[in-house]
Coordinates of C-alpha atoms and ligand atoms in Angstrom, one line a residue:
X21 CA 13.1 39.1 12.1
X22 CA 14.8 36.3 9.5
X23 CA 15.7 33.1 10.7
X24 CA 18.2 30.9 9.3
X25 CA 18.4 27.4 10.4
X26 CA 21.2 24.7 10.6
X27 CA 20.5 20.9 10.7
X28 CA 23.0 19.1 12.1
X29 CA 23.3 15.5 10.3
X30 CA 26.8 14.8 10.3
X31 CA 27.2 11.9 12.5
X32 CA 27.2 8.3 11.6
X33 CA 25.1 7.1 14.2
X34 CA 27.1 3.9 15.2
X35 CA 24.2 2.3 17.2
X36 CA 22.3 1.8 13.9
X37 CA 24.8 -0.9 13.1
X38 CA 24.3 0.4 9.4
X39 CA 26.4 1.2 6.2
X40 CA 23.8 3.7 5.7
X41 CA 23.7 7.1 7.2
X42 CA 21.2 7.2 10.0
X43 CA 18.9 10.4 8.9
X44 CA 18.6 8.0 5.9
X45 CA 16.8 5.5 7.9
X46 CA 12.9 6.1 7.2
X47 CA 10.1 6.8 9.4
X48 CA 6.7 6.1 7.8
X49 CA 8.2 5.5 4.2
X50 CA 9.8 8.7 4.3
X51 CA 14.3 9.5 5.3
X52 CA 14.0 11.0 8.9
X53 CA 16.1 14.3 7.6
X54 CA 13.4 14.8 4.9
X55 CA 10.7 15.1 8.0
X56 CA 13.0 17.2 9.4
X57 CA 13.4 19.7 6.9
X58 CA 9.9 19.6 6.2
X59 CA 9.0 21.2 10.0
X60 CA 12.0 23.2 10.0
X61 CA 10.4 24.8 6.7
X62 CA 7.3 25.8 8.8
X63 CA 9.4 29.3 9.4
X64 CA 10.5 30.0 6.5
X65 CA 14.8 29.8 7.0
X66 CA 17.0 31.5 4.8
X67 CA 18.9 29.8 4.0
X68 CA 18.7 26.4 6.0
X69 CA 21.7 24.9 5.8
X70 CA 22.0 21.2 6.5
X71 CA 25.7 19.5 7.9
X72 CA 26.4 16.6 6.1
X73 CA 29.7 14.1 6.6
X74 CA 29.1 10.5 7.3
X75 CA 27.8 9.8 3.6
X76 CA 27.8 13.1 2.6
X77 CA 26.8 12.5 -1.4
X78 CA 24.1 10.6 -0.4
X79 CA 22.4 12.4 2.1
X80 CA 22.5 15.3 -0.1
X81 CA 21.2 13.3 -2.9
X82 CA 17.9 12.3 -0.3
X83 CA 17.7 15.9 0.9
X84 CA 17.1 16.6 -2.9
X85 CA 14.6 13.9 -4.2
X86 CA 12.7 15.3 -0.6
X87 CA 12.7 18.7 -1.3
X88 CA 12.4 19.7 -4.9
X89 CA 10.9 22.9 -4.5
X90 CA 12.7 24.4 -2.3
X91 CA 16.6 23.9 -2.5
X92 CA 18.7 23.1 1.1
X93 CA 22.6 24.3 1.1
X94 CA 24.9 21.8 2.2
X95 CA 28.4 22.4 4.6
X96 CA 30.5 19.0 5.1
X97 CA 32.2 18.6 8.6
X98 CA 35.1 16.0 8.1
X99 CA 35.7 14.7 10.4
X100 CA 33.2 15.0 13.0
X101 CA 34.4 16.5 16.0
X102 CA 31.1 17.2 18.0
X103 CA 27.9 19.4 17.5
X104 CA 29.8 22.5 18.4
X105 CA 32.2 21.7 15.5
X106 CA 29.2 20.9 13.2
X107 CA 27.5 24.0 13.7
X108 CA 30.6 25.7 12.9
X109 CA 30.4 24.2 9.6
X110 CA 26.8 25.1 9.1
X111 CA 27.5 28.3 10.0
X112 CA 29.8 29.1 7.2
X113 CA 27.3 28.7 4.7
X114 CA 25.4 31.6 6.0
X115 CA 26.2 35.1 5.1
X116 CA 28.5 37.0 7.7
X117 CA 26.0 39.6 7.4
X118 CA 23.3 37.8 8.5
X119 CA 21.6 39.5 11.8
X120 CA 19.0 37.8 12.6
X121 CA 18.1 34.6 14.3
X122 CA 20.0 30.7 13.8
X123 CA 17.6 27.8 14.6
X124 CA 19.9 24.5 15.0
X125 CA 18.4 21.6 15.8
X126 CA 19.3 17.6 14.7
X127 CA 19.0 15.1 11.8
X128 CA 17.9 12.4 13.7
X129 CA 15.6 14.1 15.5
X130 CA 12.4 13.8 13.3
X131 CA 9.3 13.8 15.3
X132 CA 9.8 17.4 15.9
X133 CA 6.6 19.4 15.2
X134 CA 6.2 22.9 13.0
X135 CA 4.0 24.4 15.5
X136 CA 6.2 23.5 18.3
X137 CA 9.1 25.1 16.4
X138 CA 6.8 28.0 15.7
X139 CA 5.7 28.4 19.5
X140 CA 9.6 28.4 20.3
X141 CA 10.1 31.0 18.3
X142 CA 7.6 33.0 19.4
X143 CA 8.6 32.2 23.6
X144 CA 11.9 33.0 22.2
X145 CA 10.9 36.5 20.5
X146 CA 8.5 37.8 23.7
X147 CA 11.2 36.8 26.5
X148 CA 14.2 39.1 24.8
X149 CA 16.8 36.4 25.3
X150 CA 19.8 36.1 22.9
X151 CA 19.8 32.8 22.9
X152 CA 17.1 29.9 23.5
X153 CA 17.0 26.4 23.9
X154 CA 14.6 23.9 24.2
X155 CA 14.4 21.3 27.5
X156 CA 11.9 18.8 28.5
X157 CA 12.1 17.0 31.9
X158 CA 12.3 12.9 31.8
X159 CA 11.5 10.4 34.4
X160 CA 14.9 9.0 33.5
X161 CA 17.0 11.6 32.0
X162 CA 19.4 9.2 31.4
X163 CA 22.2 10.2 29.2
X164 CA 21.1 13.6 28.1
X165 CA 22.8 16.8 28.7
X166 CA 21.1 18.5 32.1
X167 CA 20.3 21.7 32.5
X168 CA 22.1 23.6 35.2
X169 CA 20.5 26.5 37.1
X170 CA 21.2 28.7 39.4
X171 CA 19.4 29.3 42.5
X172 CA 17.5 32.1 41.4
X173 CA 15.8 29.3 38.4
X174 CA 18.1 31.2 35.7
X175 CA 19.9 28.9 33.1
X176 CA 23.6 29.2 33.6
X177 CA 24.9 26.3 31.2
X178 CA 24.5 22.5 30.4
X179 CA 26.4 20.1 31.6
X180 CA 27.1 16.6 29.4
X181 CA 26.0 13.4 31.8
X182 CA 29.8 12.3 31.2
X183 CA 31.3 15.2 32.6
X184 CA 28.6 16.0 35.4
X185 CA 28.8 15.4 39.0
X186 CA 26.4 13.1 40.5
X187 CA 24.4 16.0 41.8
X188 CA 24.3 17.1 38.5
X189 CA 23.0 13.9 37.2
X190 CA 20.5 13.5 39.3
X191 CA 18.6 16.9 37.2
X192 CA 15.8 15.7 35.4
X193 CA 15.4 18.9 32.9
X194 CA 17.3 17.9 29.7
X195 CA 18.9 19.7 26.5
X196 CA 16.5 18.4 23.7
X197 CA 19.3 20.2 21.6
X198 CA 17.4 22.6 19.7
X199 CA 18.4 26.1 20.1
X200 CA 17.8 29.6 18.9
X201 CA 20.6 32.1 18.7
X202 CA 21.0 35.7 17.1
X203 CA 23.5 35.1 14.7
X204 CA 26.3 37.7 16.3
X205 CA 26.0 35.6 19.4
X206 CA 26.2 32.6 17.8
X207 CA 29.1 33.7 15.7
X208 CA 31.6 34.4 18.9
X209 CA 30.5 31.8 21.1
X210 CA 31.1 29.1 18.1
X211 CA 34.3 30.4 18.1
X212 CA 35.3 30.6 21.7
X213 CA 34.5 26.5 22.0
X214 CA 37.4 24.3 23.3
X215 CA 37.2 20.5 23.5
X216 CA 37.7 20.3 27.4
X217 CA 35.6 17.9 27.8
X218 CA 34.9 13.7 28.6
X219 CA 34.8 13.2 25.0
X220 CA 37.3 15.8 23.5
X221 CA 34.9 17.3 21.3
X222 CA 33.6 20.6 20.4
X223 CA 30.1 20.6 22.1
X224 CA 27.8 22.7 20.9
X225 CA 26.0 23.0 24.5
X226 CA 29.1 25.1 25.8
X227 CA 27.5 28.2 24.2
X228 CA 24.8 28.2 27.0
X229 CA 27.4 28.8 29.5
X230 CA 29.7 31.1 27.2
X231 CA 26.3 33.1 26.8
X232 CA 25.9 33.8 30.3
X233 CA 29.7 34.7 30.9
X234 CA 28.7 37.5 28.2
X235 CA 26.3 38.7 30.8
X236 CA 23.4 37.6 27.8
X237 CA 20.1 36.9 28.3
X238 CA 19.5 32.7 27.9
X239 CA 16.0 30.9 28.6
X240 CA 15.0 27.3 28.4
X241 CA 11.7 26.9 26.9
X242 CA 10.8 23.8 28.7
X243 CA 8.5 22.0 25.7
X244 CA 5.3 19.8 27.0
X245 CA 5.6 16.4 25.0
X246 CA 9.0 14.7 25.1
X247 CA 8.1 12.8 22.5
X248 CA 8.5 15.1 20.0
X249 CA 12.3 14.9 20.7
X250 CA 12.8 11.5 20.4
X251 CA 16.1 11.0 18.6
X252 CA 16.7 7.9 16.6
X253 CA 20.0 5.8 17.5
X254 CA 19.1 2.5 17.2
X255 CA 16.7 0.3 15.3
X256 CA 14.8 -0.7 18.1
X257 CA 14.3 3.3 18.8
X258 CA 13.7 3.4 14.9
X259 CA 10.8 0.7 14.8
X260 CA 9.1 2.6 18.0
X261 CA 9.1 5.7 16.3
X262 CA 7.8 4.0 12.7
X263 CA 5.0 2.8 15.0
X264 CA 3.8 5.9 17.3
X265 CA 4.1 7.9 14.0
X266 CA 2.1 5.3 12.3
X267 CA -0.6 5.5 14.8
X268 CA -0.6 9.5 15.1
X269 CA -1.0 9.5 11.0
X270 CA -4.0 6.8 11.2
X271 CA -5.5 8.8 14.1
X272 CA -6.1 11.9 12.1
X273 CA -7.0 10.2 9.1
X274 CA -9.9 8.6 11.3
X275 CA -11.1 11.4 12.8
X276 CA -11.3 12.9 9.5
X277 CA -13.6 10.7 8.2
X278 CA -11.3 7.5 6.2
X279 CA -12.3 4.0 7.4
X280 CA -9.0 1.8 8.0
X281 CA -10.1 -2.0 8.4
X282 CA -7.1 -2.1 10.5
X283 CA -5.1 0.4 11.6
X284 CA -2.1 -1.6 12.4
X285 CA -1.9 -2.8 9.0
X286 CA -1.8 0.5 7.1
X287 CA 1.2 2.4 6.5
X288 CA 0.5 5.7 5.3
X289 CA 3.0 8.8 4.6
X290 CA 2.2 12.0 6.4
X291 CA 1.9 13.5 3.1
X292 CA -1.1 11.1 1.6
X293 CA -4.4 13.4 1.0
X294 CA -7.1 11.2 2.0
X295 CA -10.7 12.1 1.5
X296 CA -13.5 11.2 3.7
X297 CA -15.6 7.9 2.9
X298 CA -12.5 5.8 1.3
X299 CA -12.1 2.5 3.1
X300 CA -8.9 1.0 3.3
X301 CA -8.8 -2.8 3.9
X302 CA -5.7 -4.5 5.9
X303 CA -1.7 -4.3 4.4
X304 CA -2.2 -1.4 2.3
X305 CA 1.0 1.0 1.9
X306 CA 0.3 4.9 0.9
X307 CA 3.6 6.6 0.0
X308 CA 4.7 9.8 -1.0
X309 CA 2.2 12.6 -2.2
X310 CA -1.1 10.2 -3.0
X311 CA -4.1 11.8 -3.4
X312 CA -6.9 9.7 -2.5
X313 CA -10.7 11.0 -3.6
X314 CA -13.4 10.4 -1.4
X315 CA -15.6 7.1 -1.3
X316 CA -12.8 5.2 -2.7
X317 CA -11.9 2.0 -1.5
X318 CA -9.3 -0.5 -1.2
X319 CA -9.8 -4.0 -0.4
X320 CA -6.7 -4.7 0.8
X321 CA -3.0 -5.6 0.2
X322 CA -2.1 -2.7 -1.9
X323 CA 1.4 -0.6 -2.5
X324 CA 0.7 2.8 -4.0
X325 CA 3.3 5.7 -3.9
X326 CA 2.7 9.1 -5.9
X327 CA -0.7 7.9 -6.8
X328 CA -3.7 10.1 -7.6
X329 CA -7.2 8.0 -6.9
X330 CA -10.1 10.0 -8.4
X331 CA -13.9 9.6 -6.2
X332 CA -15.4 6.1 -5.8
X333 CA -12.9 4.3 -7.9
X334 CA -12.3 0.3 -6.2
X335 CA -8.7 -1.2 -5.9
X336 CA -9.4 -4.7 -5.6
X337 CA -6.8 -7.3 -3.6
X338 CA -3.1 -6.9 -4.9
X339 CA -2.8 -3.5 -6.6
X340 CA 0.8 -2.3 -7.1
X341 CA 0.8 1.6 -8.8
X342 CA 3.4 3.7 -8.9
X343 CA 3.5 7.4 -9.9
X344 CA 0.5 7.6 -11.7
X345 CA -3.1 8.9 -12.1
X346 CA -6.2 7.0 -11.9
X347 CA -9.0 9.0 -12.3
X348 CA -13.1 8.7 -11.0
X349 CA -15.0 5.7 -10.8
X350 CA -12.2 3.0 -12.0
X351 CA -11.8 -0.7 -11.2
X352 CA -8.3 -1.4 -10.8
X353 CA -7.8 -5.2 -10.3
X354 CA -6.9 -7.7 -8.5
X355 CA -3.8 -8.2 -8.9
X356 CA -2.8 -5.2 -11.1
X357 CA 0.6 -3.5 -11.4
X358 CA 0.5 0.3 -13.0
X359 CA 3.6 1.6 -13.2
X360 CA 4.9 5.2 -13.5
X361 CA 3.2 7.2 -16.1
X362 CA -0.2 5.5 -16.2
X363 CA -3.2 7.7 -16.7
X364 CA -6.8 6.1 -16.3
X365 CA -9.1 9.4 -17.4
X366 CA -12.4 7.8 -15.3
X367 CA -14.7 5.1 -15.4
X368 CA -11.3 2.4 -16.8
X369 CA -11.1 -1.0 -15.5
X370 CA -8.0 -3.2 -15.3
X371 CA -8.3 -6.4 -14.1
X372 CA -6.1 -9.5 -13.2
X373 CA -2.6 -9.5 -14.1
X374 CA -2.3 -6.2 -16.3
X375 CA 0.4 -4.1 -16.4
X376 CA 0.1 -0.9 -17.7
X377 CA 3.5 1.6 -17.9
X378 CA 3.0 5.2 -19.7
X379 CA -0.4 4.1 -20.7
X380 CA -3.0 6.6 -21.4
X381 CA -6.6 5.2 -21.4
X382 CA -9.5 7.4 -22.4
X383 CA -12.6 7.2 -20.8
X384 CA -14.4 4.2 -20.1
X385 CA -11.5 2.0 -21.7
X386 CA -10.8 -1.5 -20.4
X387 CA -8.6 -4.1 -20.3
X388 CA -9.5 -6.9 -18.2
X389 CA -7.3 -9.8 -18.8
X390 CA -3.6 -10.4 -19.0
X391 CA -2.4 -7.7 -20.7
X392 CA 0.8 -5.0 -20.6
X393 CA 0.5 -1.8 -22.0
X394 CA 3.1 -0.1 -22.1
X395 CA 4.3 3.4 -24.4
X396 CA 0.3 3.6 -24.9
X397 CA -2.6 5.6 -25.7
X398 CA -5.8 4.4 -26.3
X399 CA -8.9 6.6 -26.7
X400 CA -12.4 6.6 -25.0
X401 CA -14.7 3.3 -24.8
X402 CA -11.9 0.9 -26.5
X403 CA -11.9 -2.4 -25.0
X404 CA -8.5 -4.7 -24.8
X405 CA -9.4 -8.2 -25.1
X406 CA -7.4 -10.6 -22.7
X407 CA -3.8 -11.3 -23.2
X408 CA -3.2 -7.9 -25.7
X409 CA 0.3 -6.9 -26.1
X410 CA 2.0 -3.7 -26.6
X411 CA 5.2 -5.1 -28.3
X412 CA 7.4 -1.7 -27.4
X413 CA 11.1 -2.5 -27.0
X414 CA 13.2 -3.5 -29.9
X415 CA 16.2 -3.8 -27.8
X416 CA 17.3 -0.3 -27.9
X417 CA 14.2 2.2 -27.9
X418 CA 10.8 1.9 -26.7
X419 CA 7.8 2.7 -29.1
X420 CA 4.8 4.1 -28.9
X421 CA 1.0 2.3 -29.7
X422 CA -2.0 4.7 -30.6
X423 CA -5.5 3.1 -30.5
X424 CA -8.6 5.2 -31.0
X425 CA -12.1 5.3 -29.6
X426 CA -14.6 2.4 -29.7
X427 CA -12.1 -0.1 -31.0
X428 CA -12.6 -3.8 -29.7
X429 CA -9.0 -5.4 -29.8
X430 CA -9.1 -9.1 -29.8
X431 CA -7.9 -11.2 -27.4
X432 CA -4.2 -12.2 -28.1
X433 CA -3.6 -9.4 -30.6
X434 CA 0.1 -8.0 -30.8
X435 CA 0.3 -4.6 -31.8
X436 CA 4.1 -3.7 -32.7
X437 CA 5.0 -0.5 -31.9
X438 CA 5.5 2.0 -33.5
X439 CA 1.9 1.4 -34.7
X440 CA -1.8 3.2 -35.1
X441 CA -5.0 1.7 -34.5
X442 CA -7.8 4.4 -35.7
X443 CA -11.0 4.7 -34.3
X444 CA -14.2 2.2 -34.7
X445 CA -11.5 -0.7 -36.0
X446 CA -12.2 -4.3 -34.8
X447 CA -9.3 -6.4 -34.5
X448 CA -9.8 -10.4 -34.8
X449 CA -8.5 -12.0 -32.0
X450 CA -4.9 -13.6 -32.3
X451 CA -3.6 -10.9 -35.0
X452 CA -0.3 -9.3 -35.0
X453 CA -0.7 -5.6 -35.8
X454 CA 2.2 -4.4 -37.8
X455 CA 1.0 -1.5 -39.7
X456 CA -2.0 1.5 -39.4
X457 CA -5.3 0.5 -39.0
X458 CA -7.9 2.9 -40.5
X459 CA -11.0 4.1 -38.9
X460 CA -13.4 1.8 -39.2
X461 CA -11.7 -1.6 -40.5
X462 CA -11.8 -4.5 -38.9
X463 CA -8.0 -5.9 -39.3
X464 CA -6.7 -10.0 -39.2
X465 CA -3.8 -12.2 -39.6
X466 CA -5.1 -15.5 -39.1
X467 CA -3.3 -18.6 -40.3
X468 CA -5.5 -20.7 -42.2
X469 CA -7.0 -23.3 -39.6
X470 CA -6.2 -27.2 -40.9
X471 CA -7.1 -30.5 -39.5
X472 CA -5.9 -33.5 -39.8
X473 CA -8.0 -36.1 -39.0
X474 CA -7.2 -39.4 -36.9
X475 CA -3.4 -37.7 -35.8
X476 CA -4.2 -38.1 -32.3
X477 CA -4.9 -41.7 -32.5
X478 CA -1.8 -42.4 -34.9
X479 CA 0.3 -40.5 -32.4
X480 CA -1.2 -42.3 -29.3
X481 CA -0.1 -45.7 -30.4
X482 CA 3.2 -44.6 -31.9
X483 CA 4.1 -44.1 -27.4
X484 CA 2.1 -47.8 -26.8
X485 CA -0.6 -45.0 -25.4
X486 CA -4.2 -47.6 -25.1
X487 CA -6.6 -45.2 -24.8
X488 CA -9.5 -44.8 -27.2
X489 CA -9.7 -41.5 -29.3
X490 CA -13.8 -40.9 -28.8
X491 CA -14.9 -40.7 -32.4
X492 CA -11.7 -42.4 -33.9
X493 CA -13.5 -44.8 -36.4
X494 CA -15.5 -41.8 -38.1
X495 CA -12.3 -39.8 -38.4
X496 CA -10.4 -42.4 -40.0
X497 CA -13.4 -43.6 -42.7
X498 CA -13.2 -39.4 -42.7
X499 CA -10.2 -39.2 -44.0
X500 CA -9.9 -42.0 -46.5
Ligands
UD1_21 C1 23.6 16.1 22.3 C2 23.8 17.2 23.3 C3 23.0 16.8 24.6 C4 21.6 16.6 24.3 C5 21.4 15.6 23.2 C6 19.9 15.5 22.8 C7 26.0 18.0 22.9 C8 27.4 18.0 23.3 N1 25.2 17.3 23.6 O1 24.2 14.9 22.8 O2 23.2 17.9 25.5 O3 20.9 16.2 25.5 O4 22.2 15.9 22.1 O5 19.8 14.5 21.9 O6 25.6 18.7 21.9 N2 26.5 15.6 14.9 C9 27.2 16.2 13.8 N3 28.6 16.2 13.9 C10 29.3 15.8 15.0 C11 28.5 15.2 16.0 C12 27.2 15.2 16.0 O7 26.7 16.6 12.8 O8 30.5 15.9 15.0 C13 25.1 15.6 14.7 C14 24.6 14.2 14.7 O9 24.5 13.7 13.4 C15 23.2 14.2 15.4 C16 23.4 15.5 16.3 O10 24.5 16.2 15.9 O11 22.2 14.5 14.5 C17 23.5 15.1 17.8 O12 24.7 14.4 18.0 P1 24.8 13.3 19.1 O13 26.2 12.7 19.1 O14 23.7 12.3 19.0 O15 24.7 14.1 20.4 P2 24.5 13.6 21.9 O16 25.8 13.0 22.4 O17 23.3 12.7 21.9
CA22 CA1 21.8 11.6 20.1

């Protein structure tokens, strides 16, 4: 049986008290529709159609940058005149001769697990009911939609808490609003919905009721842990959520063997692969697809996102890197930014205050001090002295350096790009590197060093300055 599924994501969530469309809002680094989508995938939908409206462009533009490898169709509902409305609109990007089943569930809804989705299908599938829907029960079910029954326990429609009777308020079994409808179903009881309702709104929950009236077969597939349907309309809700998801992430990354110095203090996507044996000190961030090898540690204060770490390499305090690849054994730091398109082969160190962007350094290749690299590649075993410059911009284009294998590269050198620097070459500290370097040389552009002797002194009483110049008397018989 195909399944097709329909994310509703329309609304503008006005509780957020944001310019920003709420499935925007992150959960652990990641937009709470990309999370969505990413359990939703978990059975394969074709196609999965997601409703956009309340910034449209940009949602679609998130949805995108989420999922590049698979591609999402969009429908816009404008304006938004309930979920019933919305799925309507989803709807109409599926084929009309699509006969199999519709999952619909929300945006904003972005706890929800794969294998929960994958058990409701499967209830769904054994119990021969046209359409399914998923209910929890709640303490407090506050203002949910209830679940109305008949005497016999069978579902016979939901009821909004605006538009039920006290009685019917008083239900504790809720519409978690995910649902699971054979498309024919779907198709006439979408188009049967009339706003009569509190809110004047198409309401996508009428369909339970229309169902029924059909003499269909409808279950509620009452789910176990309510807080997998935690939806997201306010930023108090939001920073919960941030913080249970946090803590579920850091649970399985402990019980799979990482270290974190404190929990509270790291923030790591659900998508980070970490390895057993890395240690990760306090206020580290992990974003994105990192790859983290085992035995590698980080001592803390660190913001990595797209970053591959190979085995047993050491980010010291203060390491900022940023789509990029930093292979085994490395020493990266402190205080070390490596932006996008770094590669470290293995066995690299960069230390305080180097920045490195599109820098390719071979093996065993360091740079220790003060440097930027940028538009680079430098072979195996070359060491860049402290304060080296890659001069790579001349205000319009950026330039590439090449440095080979075994070169030492003075401290203070400039190499102006675009420039080669062969293999075995020494560079003398302070040079400015304008043109090829051939295997082997060692290159220079000193300035002649000059004294003159007994300047200080002349210049200290010029500004009425009394103090001595130690050696003064020697200089100036010296320089008669
Ligand atoms: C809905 C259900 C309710 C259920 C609750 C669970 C209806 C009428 N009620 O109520 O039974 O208990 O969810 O959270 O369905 N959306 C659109 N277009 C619209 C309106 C909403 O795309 O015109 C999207 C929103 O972006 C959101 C989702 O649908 O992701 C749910 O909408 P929301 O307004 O939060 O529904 P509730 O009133 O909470
Ligand atoms: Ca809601």
């Amino acid at each position: 049986m195909s399944v097709a599924a329909i994310i509703l994501a329309a609304g503008k969530g006005t509780r957020m008290r944001s310019a920003r469309a709420k499935v925007l809002h992150e959960i652990a680094g990641e937009p709470m529709i990309a999370r969505v989508i990413r359990s939703v995938r978990a059975l394969a939908p074709d196609p999965l159609v997601v409703v956009v409206g309340h910034q449209a462009a940009e949602v679609e533009a998130a949805v995108a940058a989420s999922d590049a490898t698979s591609s999402c169709r969009f429908a816009l509902q404008e304006p938004q005149r309930g979920t019933g409305d919305s799925a309507r609109c989803g709807l109409s990007e599926i084929a009309p001769t699509f006969n199999g089943e519709v999952l619909i569930t929300y945006g904003d809804m972005p706890s929800i697990s794969p294998a929960t989705l994958r058990d409701f299908v499967e209830s769904h599938r054994q119990s021969g009911a046209k359409l399914s829907f998923i209910s929890i029960r709640l303490a407090d079910p506050a203002a949910y939609g209830r679940v109305i029954r008949d005497s016999a326990g069978r579902v016979i429609s939901i009821r909004e808490a605006r538009d039920a009777s006290p009685a019917e308020r008083a239900i504790g079994e809720i519409n978690t609003g995910v649902y699971l409808v054979e498309a024919s179903l779907l198709r006439s009881a979408l188009a049967n919905l009339k706003p009569n309702n509190a809110q004047k709104e198409y309401y996508l929950t009428d369909i339970v009721a229309d169902a029924v009236s059909r003499g269909e077969k409808v279950a509620a597939w009452i789910a176990h842990d309510p807080a997998e349907f935690a939806g997201i309309n306010s930023r108090e809700e939001l920073a919960s959520m941030e913080k249970q998801t946090r803590e579920t992430i850091n649970r399985k990354l402990m019980d799979a063997g990482v270290t974190l110095i404190d929990p509270a203090t790291a923030y790591i996507s659900e998508q980070a692969a970490i390895a057993p044996d890395c240690v990760i000190g306090p206020n580290v961030q992990i974003l994105g697809k990192c790859k983290i090898g085992a035995g590698v540690k980080m001592d803390g204060t660190a913001w990595l996102s797209n970053v591959t770490v190979g085995a047993r390499s050491h980010l010291k305090l203060g390491v900022r890197a940023e789509d990029c690849t930093i292979g085994e054994d490395c020493d990266i730091g402190p205080f070390a930014h490596l932006r996008a398109g770094t590669e470290l082969l293995g066995h690299n160190r960069i230390g305080n205050f180097v920045e490195t962007k599109k820098a390719r350094l071979g093996h065993g290749s360091k740079a220790s001090h003060l440097s930027y690299l940028g538009d680079a590649t430098i072979g195996d075993d070359t060491n860049v002295g402290c304060g080296v410059i890659t001069v790579n911009y001349d205000g319009y284009e950026k330039h590439h350096t090449t440095i080979g294998d075994r070169c030492m590269v003075g401290c203070d050198t400039q190499l102006v790009a675009p420039v080669k620097v062969g293999d075995d070459v020494y560079v003398a500290s302070g040079t400015t590197i304008l043109r090829e370097v051939p295997n082997g040389a060692l290159a220079m552009s000193h300035h002649p060093q000059r004294e003159k002797l007994g300047w200080v002194a002349n210049w200290r009483r010029r500004h009425n300055d009394t103090r001595a110049v130690n050696g003064e008397h020697q200089a100036e018989i010296k320089s008669k």
